[in-house]
Amino acid sequence: QVQLVESGGGLVQAGGSLRLSCAASGSIFSIVAMGWYRQDPGKQRELVAEITDGGSTNYAESVKGRFTISRDNAKKSMYLQMNSLKPEDTAVYYCNIKIRPAPGSSWYTSWGQGTQVTVSS
C-alpha cells in the first residue's frame, strides 16, 4: 500500500506563487511517473503537469511558462512550483503517482487527498 501526502496549498493573490509538494511512502519498488491534476467543482479533473522517471515533462497549455514540475527520486517526492498565479488556477490539486510495487510487477496509479489552491483577484 502507498501513501501520498500533499502540502503547500493555500490562498494567494493573483500574480503570487505557491509550491506544492507530494511525498510518497509505502511499498514502492519504482516510480514510473508522477503528476499533478486539478479539479474545480462541477468540472472534470485535468492534467496540470507530469514528469516521467526519465525526467521528461509535460504541461497543460494553460500553465506552460508559469508552472514547473520537479521530482526528487531519493525522497520519492514531487513538487510543483506555481508562479504568476491567476484566479482561474483556483482548484483542488491532486498528486498522482504511477508505481511499480515489486520488480517485474505491473504498475498502478495512486492519488493524494488533494490540496486547495485559491487565487484571489
XYZ file of N, CA and C in Angstrom, residues 25-95:
213
model
N 5.152 7.218 0.256
C 5.764 6.231 1.147
C 4.998 4.926 1.039
N 5.632 3.832 1.493
C 4.976 2.533 1.432
C 5.718 1.585 0.512
N 4.977 0.650 -0.045
C 5.564 -0.404 -0.883
C 5.816 0.123 -2.295
N 7.007 0.664 -2.485
C 7.363 1.237 -3.783
C 8.688 0.659 -4.235
N 8.681 -0.062 -5.350
C 9.937 -0.504 -5.942
C 10.474 0.570 -6.869
N 9.586 1.110 -7.687
C 9.981 2.201 -8.574
C 8.771 3.064 -8.903
N 9.052 4.305 -9.244
C 8.006 5.240 -9.646
C 8.111 5.455 -11.145
N 7.082 5.096 -11.851
C 7.092 5.205 -13.305
C 6.912 6.658 -13.733
N 5.951 7.320 -13.116
C 5.683 8.718 -13.451
C 4.930 9.359 -12.299
N 5.032 10.676 -12.241
C 4.310 11.438 -11.222
C 3.669 12.626 -11.902
N 2.541 13.057 -11.368
C 1.873 14.183 -11.994
C 0.967 14.924 -11.042
N 0.605 16.127 -11.437
C -0.358 16.945 -10.708
C -1.601 17.135 -11.578
N -2.738 16.939 -10.975
C -4.017 17.188 -11.618
C -4.761 18.215 -10.775
N -5.766 18.832 -11.374
C -6.591 19.751 -10.601
C -8.046 19.595 -11.016
N -8.909 19.979 -10.084
C -10.337 19.849 -10.335
C -11.084 20.970 -9.652
N -11.919 21.629 -10.433
C -12.844 22.627 -9.935
C -14.189 21.941 -9.734
N -15.007 22.384 -8.780
C -16.335 21.780 -8.615
C -17.130 21.843 -9.907
N -17.721 20.736 -10.289
C -18.542 20.695 -11.492
C -17.757 20.496 -12.766
N -16.441 20.399 -12.648
C -15.612 20.190 -13.834
C -14.846 18.884 -13.733
N -14.348 18.435 -14.873
C -13.548 17.215 -14.888
C -12.145 17.489 -14.345
N -11.572 16.457 -13.754
C -10.197 16.574 -13.304
C -9.298 16.651 -14.534
N -8.355 17.590 -14.502
C -7.495 17.784 -15.662
C -6.022 17.697 -15.274
N -5.227 17.252 -16.219
C -3.795 17.181 -16.007
C -3.205 18.581 -15.997
N -2.362 18.846 -15.020
C -1.638 20.111 -14.947
C -0.211 19.911 -15.453
N 0.453 18.918 -14.906
C 1.838 18.643 -15.304
C 2.201 17.232 -14.892
N 3.116 16.618 -15.629
C 3.582 15.296 -15.272
C 5.061 15.175 -15.595
N 5.712 14.243 -14.886
C 7.140 14.014 -15.090
C 7.396 12.515 -15.011
N 8.139 12.003 -15.975
C 8.402 10.572 -16.026
C 9.645 10.226 -15.201
N 9.907 8.926 -15.086
C 11.099 8.501 -14.342
C 12.367 8.956 -15.031
N 12.274 9.202 -16.330
C 13.431 9.696 -17.067
C 13.585 11.200 -17.014
N 12.623 11.877 -16.398
C 12.707 13.325 -16.267
C 11.979 14.111 -17.338
N 11.338 13.433 -18.279
C 10.561 14.146 -19.302
C 9.334 14.773 -18.665
N 9.006 15.974 -19.110
C 7.875 16.688 -18.530
C 6.832 17.020 -19.589
N 5.619 17.199 -19.112
C 4.511 17.562 -19.975
C 3.610 18.510 -19.188
N 3.189 19.604 -19.819
C 2.374 20.606 -19.136
C 1.096 20.891 -19.910
N 0.058 21.237 -19.172
C -1.132 21.772 -19.804
C -0.780 23.118 -20.421
N -1.406 23.425 -21.562
C -1.104 24.683 -22.251
C -1.324 25.894 -21.341
N -2.331 25.797 -20.491
C -2.706 26.939 -19.652
C -1.668 27.285 -18.589
N -0.746 26.358 -18.311
C 0.230 26.626 -17.248
C 1.669 26.694 -17.770
N 1.854 26.445 -19.043
C 3.206 26.475 -19.611
C 3.848 27.843 -19.389
N 5.098 27.822 -18.956
C 5.813 29.055 -18.696
C 5.584 29.623 -17.312
N 4.590 29.113 -16.605
C 4.291 29.606 -15.251
C 4.556 28.549 -14.178
N 4.287 27.288 -14.494
C 4.441 26.202 -13.533
C 5.648 25.355 -13.908
N 6.313 24.812 -12.891
C 7.437 23.915 -13.107
C 7.303 22.701 -12.200
N 7.323 21.526 -12.814
C 7.245 20.278 -12.049
C 8.650 19.713 -11.890
N 8.918 19.143 -10.736
C 10.214 18.518 -10.487
C 10.021 17.338 -9.536
N 11.021 16.507 -9.440
C 10.936 15.349 -8.549
C 12.288 15.079 -7.913
N 12.233 14.473 -6.739
C 13.428 14.026 -6.025
C 13.263 12.533 -5.832
N 13.945 11.735 -6.653
C 13.763 10.293 -6.603
C 14.184 9.704 -5.256
N 15.234 10.234 -4.679
C 15.707 9.704 -3.400
C 14.670 9.891 -2.306
N 13.940 10.988 -2.366
C 12.918 11.271 -1.356
C 11.542 10.801 -1.790
N 11.449 10.233 -2.979
C 10.151 9.810 -3.513
C 9.154 10.974 -3.430
N 9.605 12.122 -3.849
C 8.803 13.333 -3.740
C 8.717 14.062 -5.069
N 7.682 14.858 -5.175
C 7.427 15.641 -6.373
C 6.995 17.034 -5.936
N 7.297 18.013 -6.784
C 6.987 19.396 -6.446
C 6.360 20.092 -7.644
N 5.560 21.097 -7.358
C 5.009 21.934 -8.412
C 5.200 23.391 -7.992
N 6.106 24.066 -8.653
C 6.307 25.482 -8.417
C 5.356 26.250 -9.312
N 4.480 27.028 -8.696
C 3.458 27.755 -9.445
C 3.700 29.252 -9.296
N 4.037 29.882 -10.387
C 4.296 31.323 -10.403
C 3.237 32.035 -11.233
N 3.162 33.328 -11.062
C 2.209 34.149 -11.825
C 0.818 33.544 -11.784
N 0.382 33.198 -10.604
C -0.914 32.538 -10.453
C -2.057 33.441 -10.864
N -3.075 32.805 -11.431
C -4.263 33.508 -11.906
C -5.487 32.962 -11.171
N -6.557 33.747 -11.086
C -7.782 33.239 -10.433
C -8.280 31.932 -11.054
N -8.068 31.767 -12.347
C -8.525 30.527 -12.989
C -7.689 29.307 -12.614
N -6.612 29.508 -11.884
C -5.840 28.381 -11.364
C -6.460 27.820 -10.077
N -7.469 28.492 -9.558
C -8.124 28.030 -8.346
C -8.748 26.659 -8.554
N -8.407 25.719 -7.701
C -8.904 24.341 -7.814
C -8.321 23.525 -6.662
N -8.802 22.301 -6.550
C -8.140 21.328 -5.681
C -7.096 20.615 -6.536
N -5.874 20.589 -6.055
C -4.776 19.975 -6.784
C -4.473 18.605 -6.187
N -4.380 17.605 -7.063
C -4.163 16.224 -6.645
C -2.828 15.702 -7.167
N -2.146 15.031 -6.290
C -0.918 14.331 -6.659
C -1.302 12.959 -7.227
